[in-house]
Amino acid sequence: NPVSAISGKAYPFGLKNVDTDVIIPAAWLKTISRSGLGKGAFEALRKEPGNLFDSAEYAGSPILIAGDNFGCGSSREHAAWALADMGIQAVIAPSFSDIFSGNAFKNGLLTVVLPQAHLQAAMARVHERFCLEVAPVAEVVAGRARLCSDTAAWADWWACMRPSTTSRSLAC
């Protein structure tokens, strides 16, 4: 199904070279069911006290902001399933593994490639309690931000996006 807009809080993750083993550990690969995989997403990171993924502040965030080379490593489709099961609908990063972006596309997870400067701006907005919106419209993806407590005042912060010709991700 085409994506109209994804908006809400975002996990300001930002970690580089996150492989699919980190996204969903091998112990969770014994199932062919997508249901419940969100509990195993980022399992090792969730063991750390005060981790981002179990923080009430970001609970239910539909957007994940990641670092370079997100989804590298093995080609497990379970990684896209786990992210979707935890409620993530879009991942924003400077780059993605080709296999991960293909798996994400097949499973309805939007991947958006942003230059580092735009990514840093998005991270800063999220830390300031801004919600984000990613809206692919007519071959352009616009990003907007607003204070999560303000339901009306969106402000554009990027609009340089277009579909990548080399992958299934949207890219500047």
GROMACS .gro file of N, CA and C in nm:
model
  516
    1ASN      N    1   0.083  -0.119   0.000
    1ASN     CA    2   0.000   0.000   0.000
    1ASN      C    3   0.087   0.125   0.000
    2PRO      N    4   0.048   0.228  -0.076
    2PRO     CA    5   0.125   0.352  -0.078
    2PRO      C    6   0.121   0.421   0.058
    3VAL      N    7   0.231   0.484   0.093
    3VAL     CA    8   0.241   0.557   0.220
    3VAL      C    9   0.202   0.701   0.195
    4SER      N   10   0.109   0.755   0.274
    4SER     CA   11   0.072   0.895   0.257
    4SER      C   12   0.156   0.984   0.348
    5ALA      N   13   0.158   0.954   0.476
    5ALA     CA   14   0.239   1.031   0.571
    5ALA      C   15   0.258   0.949   0.697
    6ILE      N   16   0.375   0.961   0.754
    6ILE     CA   17   0.405   0.895   0.881
    6ILE      C   18   0.447   1.007   0.976
    7SER      N   19   0.377   1.021   1.086
    7SER     CA   20   0.411   1.128   1.179
    7SER      C   21   0.402   1.081   1.323
    8GLY      N   22   0.480   1.146   1.407
    8GLY     CA   23   0.482   1.114   1.549
    8GLY      C   24   0.620   1.135   1.607
    9LYS      N   25   0.638   1.080   1.726
    9LYS     CA   26   0.769   1.086   1.791
    9LYS      C   27   0.866   0.999   1.711
   10ALA      N   28   0.994   1.019   1.736
   10ALA     CA   29   1.096   0.938   1.670
   10ALA      C   30   1.200   0.894   1.772
   11TYR      N   31   1.249   0.771   1.755
   11TYR     CA   32   1.360   0.724   1.837
   11TYR      C   33   1.487   0.789   1.783
   12PRO      N   34   1.558   0.873   1.860
   12PRO     CA   35   1.683   0.933   1.815
   12PRO      C   36   1.801   0.839   1.838
   13PHE      N   37   1.806   0.730   1.764
   13PHE     CA   38   1.902   0.623   1.785
   13PHE      C   39   2.041   0.664   1.736
   14GLY      N   40   2.056   0.689   1.608
   14GLY     CA   41   2.179   0.744   1.552
   14GLY      C   42   2.300   0.654   1.544
   15LEU      N   43   2.294   0.532   1.595
   15LEU     CA   44   2.410   0.443   1.596
   15LEU      C   45   2.445   0.397   1.455
   16LYS      N   46   2.574   0.397   1.423
   16LYS     CA   47   2.622   0.354   1.291
   16LYS      C   48   2.645   0.203   1.287
   17ASN      N   49   2.639   0.147   1.166
   17ASN     CA   50   2.671   0.006   1.140
   17ASN      C   51   2.591  -0.090   1.227
   18VAL      N   52   2.462  -0.065   1.240
   18VAL     CA   53   2.375  -0.154   1.316
   18VAL      C   54   2.337  -0.270   1.225
   19ASP      N   55   2.386  -0.389   1.260
   19ASP     CA   56   2.356  -0.503   1.174
   19ASP      C   57   2.227  -0.572   1.217
   20THR      N   58   2.181  -0.661   1.132
   20THR     CA   59   2.053  -0.727   1.158
   20THR      C   60   2.059  -0.815   1.282
   21ASP      N   61   2.178  -0.859   1.323
   21ASP     CA   62   2.192  -0.935   1.448
   21ASP      C   63   2.159  -0.847   1.569
   22VAL      N   64   2.187  -0.718   1.560
   22VAL     CA   65   2.154  -0.625   1.668
   22VAL      C   66   2.004  -0.593   1.662
   23ILE      N   67   1.951  -0.578   1.542
   23ILE     CA   68   1.808  -0.547   1.528
   23ILE      C   69   1.724  -0.662   1.583
   24ILE      N   70   1.756  -0.785   1.546
   24ILE     CA   71   1.684  -0.902   1.597
   24ILE      C   72   1.783  -1.018   1.611
   25PRO      N   73   1.815  -1.059   1.734
   25PRO     CA   74   1.913  -1.166   1.756
   25PRO      C   75   1.868  -1.301   1.697
   26ALA      N   76   1.965  -1.386   1.671
   26ALA     CA   77   1.940  -1.517   1.607
   26ALA      C   78   1.840  -1.603   1.683
   27ALA      N   79   1.834  -1.590   1.814
   27ALA     CA   80   1.741  -1.672   1.893
   27ALA      C   81   1.595  -1.649   1.853
   28TRP      N   82   1.567  -1.534   1.793
   28TRP     CA   83   1.430  -1.500   1.753
   28TRP      C   84   1.397  -1.548   1.611
   29LEU      N   85   1.491  -1.610   1.544
   29LEU     CA   86   1.471  -1.648   1.404
   29LEU      C   87   1.404  -1.783   1.385
   30LYS      N   88   1.366  -1.846   1.492
   30LYS     CA   89   1.306  -1.979   1.484
   30LYS      C   90   1.160  -1.974   1.442
   31THR      N   91   1.105  -1.856   1.432
   31THR     CA   92   0.964  -1.841   1.397
   31THR      C   93   0.947  -1.789   1.255
   32ILE      N   94   0.837  -1.824   1.194
   32ILE     CA   95   0.803  -1.764   1.065
   32ILE      C   96   0.688  -1.665   1.084
   33SER      N   97   0.648  -1.647   1.209
   33SER     CA   98   0.543  -1.552   1.243
   33SER      C   99   0.606  -1.416   1.269
   34ARG      N  100   0.542  -1.312   1.222
   34ARG     CA  101   0.591  -1.176   1.245
   34ARG      C  102   0.547  -1.123   1.380
   35SER      N  103   0.441  -1.177   1.432
   35SER     CA  104   0.384  -1.131   1.558
   35SER      C  105   0.476  -1.162   1.675
   36GLY      N  106   0.500  -1.061   1.757
   36GLY     CA  107   0.582  -1.079   1.876
   36GLY      C  108   0.730  -1.050   1.858
   37LEU      N  109   0.775  -1.032   1.734
   37LEU     CA  110   0.918  -1.008   1.711
   37LEU      C  111   0.964  -0.872   1.764
   38GLY      N  112   0.872  -0.779   1.780
   38GLY     CA  113   0.908  -0.649   1.834
   38GLY      C  114   0.967  -0.658   1.973
   39LYS      N  115   0.927  -0.759   2.049
   39LYS     CA  116   0.981  -0.778   2.184
   39LYS      C  117   1.130  -0.813   2.180
   40GLY      N  118   1.174  -0.874   2.070
   40GLY     CA  119   1.314  -0.911   2.057
   40GLY      C  120   1.398  -0.807   1.986
   41ALA      N  121   1.334  -0.706   1.930
   41ALA     CA  122   1.407  -0.600   1.859
   41ALA      C  123   1.502  -0.528   1.955
   42PHE      N  124   1.626  -0.516   1.915
   42PHE     CA  125   1.730  -0.448   1.992
   42PHE      C  126   1.744  -0.507   2.133
   43GLU      N  127   1.726  -0.638   2.144
   43GLU     CA  128   1.727  -0.707   2.273
   43GLU      C  129   1.852  -0.677   2.356
   44ALA      N  130   1.969  -0.685   2.296
   44ALA     CA  131   2.093  -0.660   2.371
   44ALA      C  132   2.098  -0.516   2.422
   45LEU      N  133   2.054  -0.421   2.341
   45LEU     CA  134   2.054  -0.281   2.383
   45LEU      C  135   1.950  -0.255   2.492
   46ARG      N  136   1.841  -0.329   2.487
   46ARG     CA  137   1.734  -0.311   2.586
   46ARG      C  138   1.774  -0.362   2.725
   47LYS      N  139   1.879  -0.440   2.731
   47LYS     CA  140   1.926  -0.490   2.861
   47LYS      C  141   1.998  -0.381   2.940
   48GLU      N  142   2.038  -0.274   2.871
   48GLU     CA  143   2.108  -0.164   2.937
   48GLU      C  144   2.007  -0.074   3.008
   49PRO      N  145   2.036  -0.037   3.132
   49PRO     CA  146   1.945   0.052   3.205
   49PRO      C  147   1.930   0.186   3.132
   50GLY      N  148   1.808   0.238   3.130
   50GLY     CA  149   1.783   0.368   3.067
   50GLY      C  150   1.791   0.367   2.916
   51ASN      N  151   1.775   0.250   2.855
   51ASN     CA  152   1.787   0.243   2.709
   51ASN      C  153   1.674   0.318   2.640
   52LEU      N  154   1.703   0.363   2.522
   52LEU     CA  155   1.611   0.443   2.441
   52LEU      C  156   1.482   0.368   2.405
   53PHE      N  157   1.492   0.240   2.378
   53PHE     CA  158   1.378   0.165   2.324
   53PHE      C  159   1.272   0.131   2.429
   54ASP      N  160   1.307   0.136   2.555
   54ASP     CA  161   1.210   0.111   2.660
   54ASP      C  162   1.173   0.239   2.736
   55SER      N  163   1.218   0.352   2.685
   55SER     CA  164   1.189   0.480   2.748
   55SER      C  165   1.044   0.519   2.722
   56ALA      N  166   0.974   0.560   2.828
   56ALA     CA  167   0.835   0.604   2.814
   56ALA      C  168   0.825   0.725   2.721
   57GLU      N  169   0.930   0.806   2.717
   57GLU     CA  170   0.931   0.926   2.633
   57GLU      C  171   0.916   0.894   2.485
   58TYR      N  172   0.970   0.781   2.441
   58TYR     CA  173   0.966   0.747   2.299
   58TYR      C  174   0.873   0.629   2.268
   59ALA      N  175   0.803   0.579   2.367
   59ALA     CA  176   0.715   0.463   2.346
   59ALA      C  177   0.618   0.487   2.232
   60GLY      N  178   0.607   0.390   2.144
   60GLY     CA  179   0.514   0.398   2.032
   60GLY      C  180   0.560   0.483   1.916
   61SER      N  181   0.685   0.526   1.916
   61SER     CA  182   0.735   0.610   1.807
   61SER      C  183   0.731   0.534   1.674
   62PRO      N  184   0.673   0.595   1.570
   62PRO     CA  185   0.667   0.527   1.440
   62PRO      C  186   0.790   0.550   1.352
   63ILE      N  187   0.883   0.633   1.398
   63ILE     CA  188   1.001   0.669   1.318
   63ILE      C  189   1.126   0.638   1.398
   64LEU      N  190   1.225   0.580   1.331
   64LEU     CA  191   1.355   0.552   1.391
   64LEU      C  192   1.459   0.630   1.313
   65ILE      N  193   1.540   0.709   1.383
   65ILE     CA  194   1.651   0.781   1.320
   65ILE      C  195   1.777   0.702   1.352
   66ALA      N  196   1.843   0.653   1.249
   66ALA     CA  197   1.960   0.566   1.266
   66ALA      C  198   2.084   0.629   1.203
   67GLY      N  199   2.198   0.562   1.221
   67GLY     CA  200   2.323   0.608   1.163
   67GLY      C  201   2.352   0.539   1.031
   68ASP      N  202   2.469   0.568   0.976
   68ASP     CA  203   2.513   0.509   0.850
   68ASP      C  204   2.506   0.357   0.849
   69ASN      N  205   2.479   0.301   0.734
   69ASN     CA  206   2.487   0.156   0.710
   69ASN      C  207   2.391   0.076   0.798
   70PHE      N  208   2.271   0.128   0.817
   70PHE     CA  209   2.173   0.059   0.900
   70PHE      C  210   2.126  -0.068   0.831
   71GLY      N  211   2.116  -0.176   0.907
   71GLY     CA  212   2.068  -0.304   0.854
   71GLY      C  213   2.174  -0.386   0.782
   72CYS      N  214   2.300  -0.359   0.808
   72CYS     CA  215   2.407  -0.436   0.744
   72CYS      C  216   2.412  -0.577   0.804
   73GLY      N  217   2.498  -0.661   0.752
   73GLY     CA  218   2.511  -0.797   0.805
   73GLY      C  219   2.430  -0.896   0.727
   74SER      N  220   2.376  -0.995   0.796
   74SER     CA  221   2.303  -1.103   0.729
   74SER      C  222   2.172  -1.051   0.669
   75SER      N  223   2.114  -1.131   0.584
   75SER     CA  224   1.998  -1.087   0.507
   75SER      C  225   1.866  -1.123   0.572
   76ARG      N  226   1.861  -1.131   0.702
   76ARG     CA  227   1.739  -1.176   0.768
   76ARG      C  228   1.623  -1.077   0.753
   77GLU      N  229   1.516  -1.128   0.694
   77GLU     CA  230   1.394  -1.049   0.677
   77GLU      C  231   1.327  -1.022   0.811
   78HIS      N  232   1.360  -1.104   0.910
   78HIS     CA  233   1.304  -1.087   1.044
   78HIS      C  234   1.335  -0.948   1.101
   79ALA      N  235   1.444  -0.883   1.055
   79ALA     CA  236   1.479  -0.750   1.106
   79ALA      C  237   1.369  -0.650   1.070
   80ALA      N  238   1.324  -0.652   0.946
   80ALA     CA  239   1.214  -0.562   0.905
   80ALA      C  240   1.086  -0.599   0.979
   81TRP      N  241   1.061  -0.727   0.996
   81TRP     CA  242   0.942  -0.772   1.070
   81TRP      C  243   0.944  -0.722   1.214
   82ALA      N  244   1.061  -0.732   1.279
   82ALA     CA  245   1.074  -0.691   1.419
   82ALA      C  246   1.050  -0.540   1.435
   83LEU      N  247   1.107  -0.461   1.344
   83LEU     CA  248   1.086  -0.317   1.351
   83LEU      C  249   0.938  -0.283   1.332
   84ALA      N  250   0.876  -0.346   1.234
   84ALA     CA  251   0.734  -0.321   1.210
   84ALA      C  252   0.650  -0.365   1.331
   85ASP      N  253   0.686  -0.477   1.393
   85ASP     CA  254   0.609  -0.527   1.506
   85ASP      C  255   0.623  -0.436   1.628
   86MET      N  256   0.734  -0.364   1.638
   86MET     CA  257   0.746  -0.268   1.749
   86MET      C  258   0.684  -0.133   1.714
   87GLY      N  259   0.621  -0.123   1.596
   87GLY     CA  260   0.547  -0.003   1.559
   87GLY      C  261   0.621   0.095   1.471
   88ILE      N  262   0.743   0.062   1.432
   88ILE     CA  263   0.820   0.152   1.345
   88ILE      C  264   0.768   0.139   1.202
   89GLN      N  265   0.739   0.253   1.141
   89GLN     CA  266   0.689   0.257   1.004
   89GLN      C  267   0.790   0.317   0.907
   90ALA      N  268   0.888   0.392   0.960
   90ALA     CA  269   0.989   0.457   0.876
   90ALA      C  270   1.122   0.460   0.950
   91VAL      N  271   1.230   0.439   0.876
   91VAL     CA  272   1.365   0.451   0.930
   91VAL      C  273   1.437   0.556   0.846
   92ILE      N  274   1.496   0.654   0.913
   92ILE     CA  275   1.572   0.760   0.848
   92ILE      C  276   1.719   0.738   0.882
   93ALA      N  277   1.806   0.735   0.780
   93ALA     CA  278   1.949   0.714   0.802
   93ALA      C  279   2.027   0.769   0.682
   94PRO      N  280   2.157   0.793   0.698
   94PRO     CA  281   2.238   0.838   0.585
   94PRO      C  282   2.257   0.728   0.479
   95SER      N  283   2.251   0.600   0.522
   95SER     CA  284   2.264   0.490   0.425
   95SER      C  285   2.209   0.362   0.487
   96PHE      N  286   2.172   0.270   0.399
   96PHE     CA  287   2.117   0.140   0.439
   96PHE      C  288   2.187   0.029   0.362
   97SER      N  289   2.190  -0.088   0.421
   97SER     CA  290   2.231  -0.207   0.347
   97SER      C  291   2.128  -0.229   0.237
   98ASP      N  292   2.175  -0.268   0.118
   98ASP     CA  293   2.084  -0.292   0.006
   98ASP      C  294   1.983  -0.402   0.037
   99ILE      N  295   2.029  -0.509   0.100
   99ILE     CA  296   1.939  -0.620   0.132
   99ILE      C  297   1.834  -0.575   0.234
  100PHE      N  298   1.877  -0.501   0.336
  100PHE     CA  299   1.782  -0.453   0.436
  100PHE      C  300   1.678  -0.362   0.371
  101SER      N  301   1.721  -0.268   0.287
  101SER     CA  302   1.624  -0.176   0.228
  101SER      C  303   1.526  -0.251   0.138
  102GLY      N  304   1.572  -0.356   0.070
  102GLY     CA  305   1.482  -0.439  -0.009
  102GLY      C  306   1.381  -0.512   0.078
  103ASN      N  307   1.427  -0.570   0.189
  103ASN     CA  308   1.337  -0.638   0.281
  103ASN      C  309   1.239  -0.540   0.344
  104ALA      N  310   1.286  -0.421   0.378
  104ALA     CA  311   1.199  -0.319   0.436
  104ALA      C  312   1.089  -0.282   0.336
  105PHE      N  313   1.128  -0.260   0.212
  105PHE     CA  314   1.032  -0.223   0.107
  105PHE      C  315   0.925  -0.331   0.090
  106LYS      N  316   0.969  -0.458   0.084
  106LYS     CA  317   0.874  -0.569   0.067
  106LYS      C  318   0.776  -0.580   0.183
  107ASN      N  319   0.815  -0.528   0.298
  107ASN     CA  320   0.732  -0.541   0.418
  107ASN      C  321   0.667  -0.410   0.462
  108GLY      N  322   0.667  -0.310   0.373
  108GLY     CA  323   0.595  -0.186   0.400
  108GLY      C  324   0.664  -0.090   0.495
  109LEU      N  325   0.795  -0.109   0.518
  109LEU     CA  326   0.872  -0.020   0.606
  109LEU      C  327   0.943   0.082   0.518
  110LEU      N  328   0.914   0.209   0.535
  110LEU     CA  329   0.974   0.315   0.455
  110LEU      C  330   1.116   0.342   0.502
  111THR      N  331   1.211   0.343   0.409
  111THR     CA  332   1.349   0.381   0.441
  111THR      C  333   1.379   0.512   0.369
  112VAL      N  334   1.430   0.608   0.444
  112VAL     CA  335   1.458   0.741   0.390
  112VAL      C  336   1.605   0.771   0.413
  113VAL      N  337   1.676   0.799   0.305
  113VAL     CA  338   1.818   0.833   0.312
  113VAL      C  339   1.831   0.985   0.321
  114LEU      N  340   1.891   1.032   0.430
  114LEU     CA  341   1.911   1.175   0.450
  114LEU      C  342   2.059   1.205   0.465
  115PRO      N  343   2.107   1.315   0.410
  115PRO     CA  344   2.245   1.356   0.437
  115PRO      C  345   2.264   1.378   0.586
  116GLN      N  346   2.385   1.363   0.632
  116GLN     CA  347   2.416   1.372   0.775
  116GLN      C  348   2.367   1.503   0.837
  117ALA      N  349   2.379   1.615   0.766
  117ALA     CA  350   2.336   1.744   0.821
  117ALA      C  351   2.186   1.744   0.851
  118HIS      N  352   2.105   1.690   0.760
  118HIS     CA  353   1.961   1.681   0.782
  118HIS      C  354   1.930   1.583   0.895
  119LEU      N  355   2.006   1.475   0.900
  119LEU     CA  356   1.985   1.375   1.005
  119LEU      C  357   2.014   1.437   1.143
  120GLN      N  358   2.122   1.513   1.153
  120GLN     CA  359   2.156   1.578   1.279
  120GLN      C  360   2.048   1.678   1.319
  121ALA      N  361   1.991   1.748   1.221
  121ALA     CA  362   1.883   1.842   1.250
  121ALA      C  363   1.761   1.767   1.302
  122ALA      N  364   1.730   1.653   1.242
  122ALA     CA  365   1.617   1.572   1.289
  122ALA      C  366   1.641   1.523   1.431
  123MET      N  367   1.762   1.476   1.458
  123MET     CA  368   1.795   1.429   1.594
  123MET      C  369   1.780   1.544   1.695
  124ALA      N  370   1.827   1.663   1.659
  124ALA     CA  371   1.817   1.777   1.748
  124ALA      C  372   1.670   1.811   1.775
  125ARG      N  373   1.588   1.807   1.670
  125ARG     CA  374   1.445   1.836   1.687
  125ARG      C  375   1.380   1.736   1.782
  126VAL      N  376   1.413   1.610   1.766
  126VAL     CA  377   1.354   1.506   1.851
  126VAL      C  378   1.396   1.526   1.996
  127HIS      N  379   1.522   1.560   2.019
  127HIS     CA  380   1.569   1.585   2.155
  127HIS      C  381   1.501   1.706   2.218
  128GLU      N  382   1.453   1.798   2.132
  128GLU     CA  383   1.380   1.916   2.180
  128GLU      C  384   1.230   1.887   2.194
  129ARG      N  385   1.193   1.759   2.191
  129ARG     CA  386   1.054   1.714   2.204
  129ARG      C  387   0.966   1.750   2.084
  130PHE      N  388   1.027   1.753   1.966
  130PHE     CA  389   0.952   1.773   1.844
  130PHE      C  390   0.907   1.638   1.790
  131CYS      N  391   0.789   1.636   1.730
  131CYS     CA  392   0.745   1.521   1.653
  131CYS      C  393   0.785   1.544   1.508
  132LEU      N  394   0.798   1.438   1.432
  132LEU     CA  395   0.838   1.449   1.292
  132LEU      C  396   0.728   1.394   1.202
  133GLU      N  397   0.731   1.438   1.078
  133GLU     CA  398   0.643   1.380   0.977
  133GLU      C  399   0.724   1.358   0.851
  134VAL      N  400   0.711   1.241   0.793
  134VAL     CA  401   0.773   1.208   0.666
  134VAL      C  402   0.658   1.181   0.570
  135ALA      N  403   0.650   1.257   0.464
  135ALA     CA  404   0.537   1.246   0.372
  135ALA      C  405   0.584   1.235   0.228
  136PRO      N  406   0.587   1.114   0.172
  136PRO     CA  407   0.622   1.102   0.031
  136PRO      C  408   0.503   1.140  -0.057
  137VAL      N  409   0.519   1.247  -0.133
  137VAL     CA  410   0.412   1.295  -0.220
  137VAL      C  411   0.470   1.327  -0.357
  138ALA      N  412   0.417   1.267  -0.461
  138ALA     CA  413   0.456   1.298  -0.599
  138ALA      C  414   0.607   1.305  -0.617
  139GLU      N  415   0.675   1.198  -0.580
  139GLU     CA  416   0.819   1.184  -0.598
  139GLU      C  417   0.904   1.278  -0.512
  140VAL      N  418   0.844   1.342  -0.415
  140VAL     CA  419   0.918   1.427  -0.321
  140VAL      C  420   0.877   1.384  -0.180
  141VAL      N  421   0.976   1.371  -0.094
  141VAL     CA  422   0.946   1.342   0.046
  141VAL      C  423   0.980   1.466   0.125
  142ALA      N  424   0.881   1.518   0.195
  142ALA     CA  425   0.903   1.636   0.277
  142ALA      C  426   0.910   1.594   0.422
  143GLY      N  427   0.995   1.657   0.496
  143GLY     CA  428   1.003   1.635   0.640
  143GLY      C  429   0.955   1.760   0.711
  144ARG      N  430   0.872   1.740   0.812
  144ARG     CA  431   0.824   1.852   0.891
  144ARG      C  432   0.839   1.819   1.038
  145ALA      N  433   0.841   1.922   1.120
  145ALA     CA  434   0.854   1.901   1.264
  145ALA      C  435   0.761   1.998   1.337
  146ARG      N  436   0.716   1.956   1.455
  146ARG     CA  437   0.637   2.041   1.544
  146ARG      C  438   0.658   1.991   1.686
  147LEU      N  439   0.634   2.078   1.782
  147LEU     CA  440   0.635   2.033   1.920
  147LEU      C  441   0.524   1.931   1.936
  148CYS      N  442   0.554   1.820   1.999
  148CYS     CA  443   0.455   1.713   2.013
  148CYS      C  444   0.329   1.761   2.084
  149SER      N  445   0.342   1.860   2.171
  149SER     CA  446   0.226   1.912   2.244
  149SER      C  447   0.140   2.005   2.159
  150ASP      N  448   0.192   2.049   2.044
  150ASP     CA  449   0.120   2.141   1.955
  150ASP      C  450   0.067   2.062   1.837
  151THR      N  451  -0.063   2.047   1.827
  151THR     CA  452  -0.119   1.960   1.724
  151THR      C  453  -0.140   2.030   1.590
  152ALA      N  454  -0.109   2.158   1.580
  152ALA     CA  455  -0.139   2.229   1.456
  152ALA      C  456  -0.017   2.284   1.382
  153ALA      N  457   0.083   2.331   1.450
  153ALA     CA  458   0.189   2.410   1.387
  153ALA      C  459   0.305   2.325   1.334
  154TRP      N  460   0.293   2.279   1.211
  154TRP     CA  461   0.403   2.207   1.147
  154TRP      C  462   0.496   2.307   1.080
  155ALA      N  463   0.627   2.282   1.084
  155ALA     CA  464   0.726   2.366   1.015
  155ALA      C  465   0.811   2.275   0.926
  156ASP      N  466   0.823   2.311   0.799
  156ASP     CA  467   0.906   2.232   0.707
  156ASP      C  468   1.052   2.243   0.749
  157TRP      N  469   1.124   2.132   0.738
  157TRP     CA  470   1.267   2.136   0.768
  157TRP      C  471   1.350   2.064   0.664
  158TRP      N  472   1.288   1.992   0.572
  158TRP     CA  473   1.358   1.947   0.452
  158TRP      C  474   1.256   1.915   0.345
  159ALA      N  475   1.296   1.930   0.221
  159ALA     CA  476   1.208   1.896   0.110
  159ALA      C  477   1.291   1.863  -0.013
  160CYS      N  478   1.407   1.806   0.009
  160CYS     CA  479   1.497   1.780  -0.103
  160CYS      C  480   1.493   1.635  -0.148
  161MET      N  481   1.393   1.562  -0.103
  161MET     CA  482   1.392   1.419  -0.123
  161MET      C  483   1.333   1.380  -0.258
  162ARG      N  484   1.382   1.270  -0.312
  162ARG     CA  485   1.325   1.209  -0.431
  162ARG      C  486   1.361   1.062  -0.429
  163PRO      N  487   1.286   0.978  -0.498
  163PRO     CA  488   1.320   0.835  -0.498
  163PRO      C  489   1.460   0.811  -0.553
  164SER      N  490   1.534   0.723  -0.487
  164SER     CA  491   1.666   0.686  -0.534
  164SER      C  492   1.653   0.600  -0.659
  165THR      N  493   1.743   0.617  -0.752
  165THR     CA  494   1.741   0.535  -0.872
  165THR      C  495   1.818   0.405  -0.852
  166THR      N  496   1.890   0.393  -0.739
  166THR     CA  497   1.971   0.275  -0.717
  166THR      C  498   1.918   0.182  -0.610
  167SER      N  499   1.816   0.223  -0.536
  167SER     CA  500   1.763   0.136  -0.432
  167SER      C  501   1.615   0.163  -0.414
  168ARG      N  502   1.554   0.091  -0.323
  168ARG     CA  503   1.413   0.112  -0.293
  168ARG      C  504   1.393   0.215  -0.184
  169SER      N  505   1.501   0.272  -0.134
  169SER     CA  506   1.492   0.379  -0.033
  169SER      C  507   1.464   0.510  -0.102
  170LEU      N  508   1.409   0.605  -0.028
  170LEU     CA  509   1.395   0.741  -0.076
  170LEU      C  510   1.521   0.813  -0.036
  171ALA      N  511   1.578   0.894  -0.126
  171ALA     CA  512   1.707   0.954  -0.097
  171ALA      C  513   1.719   1.094  -0.153
  172CYS      N  514   1.800   1.178  -0.084
  172CYS     CA  515   1.832   1.312  -0.135
  172CYS      C  516   1.929   1.299  -0.249
   0.00000   0.00000   0.00000
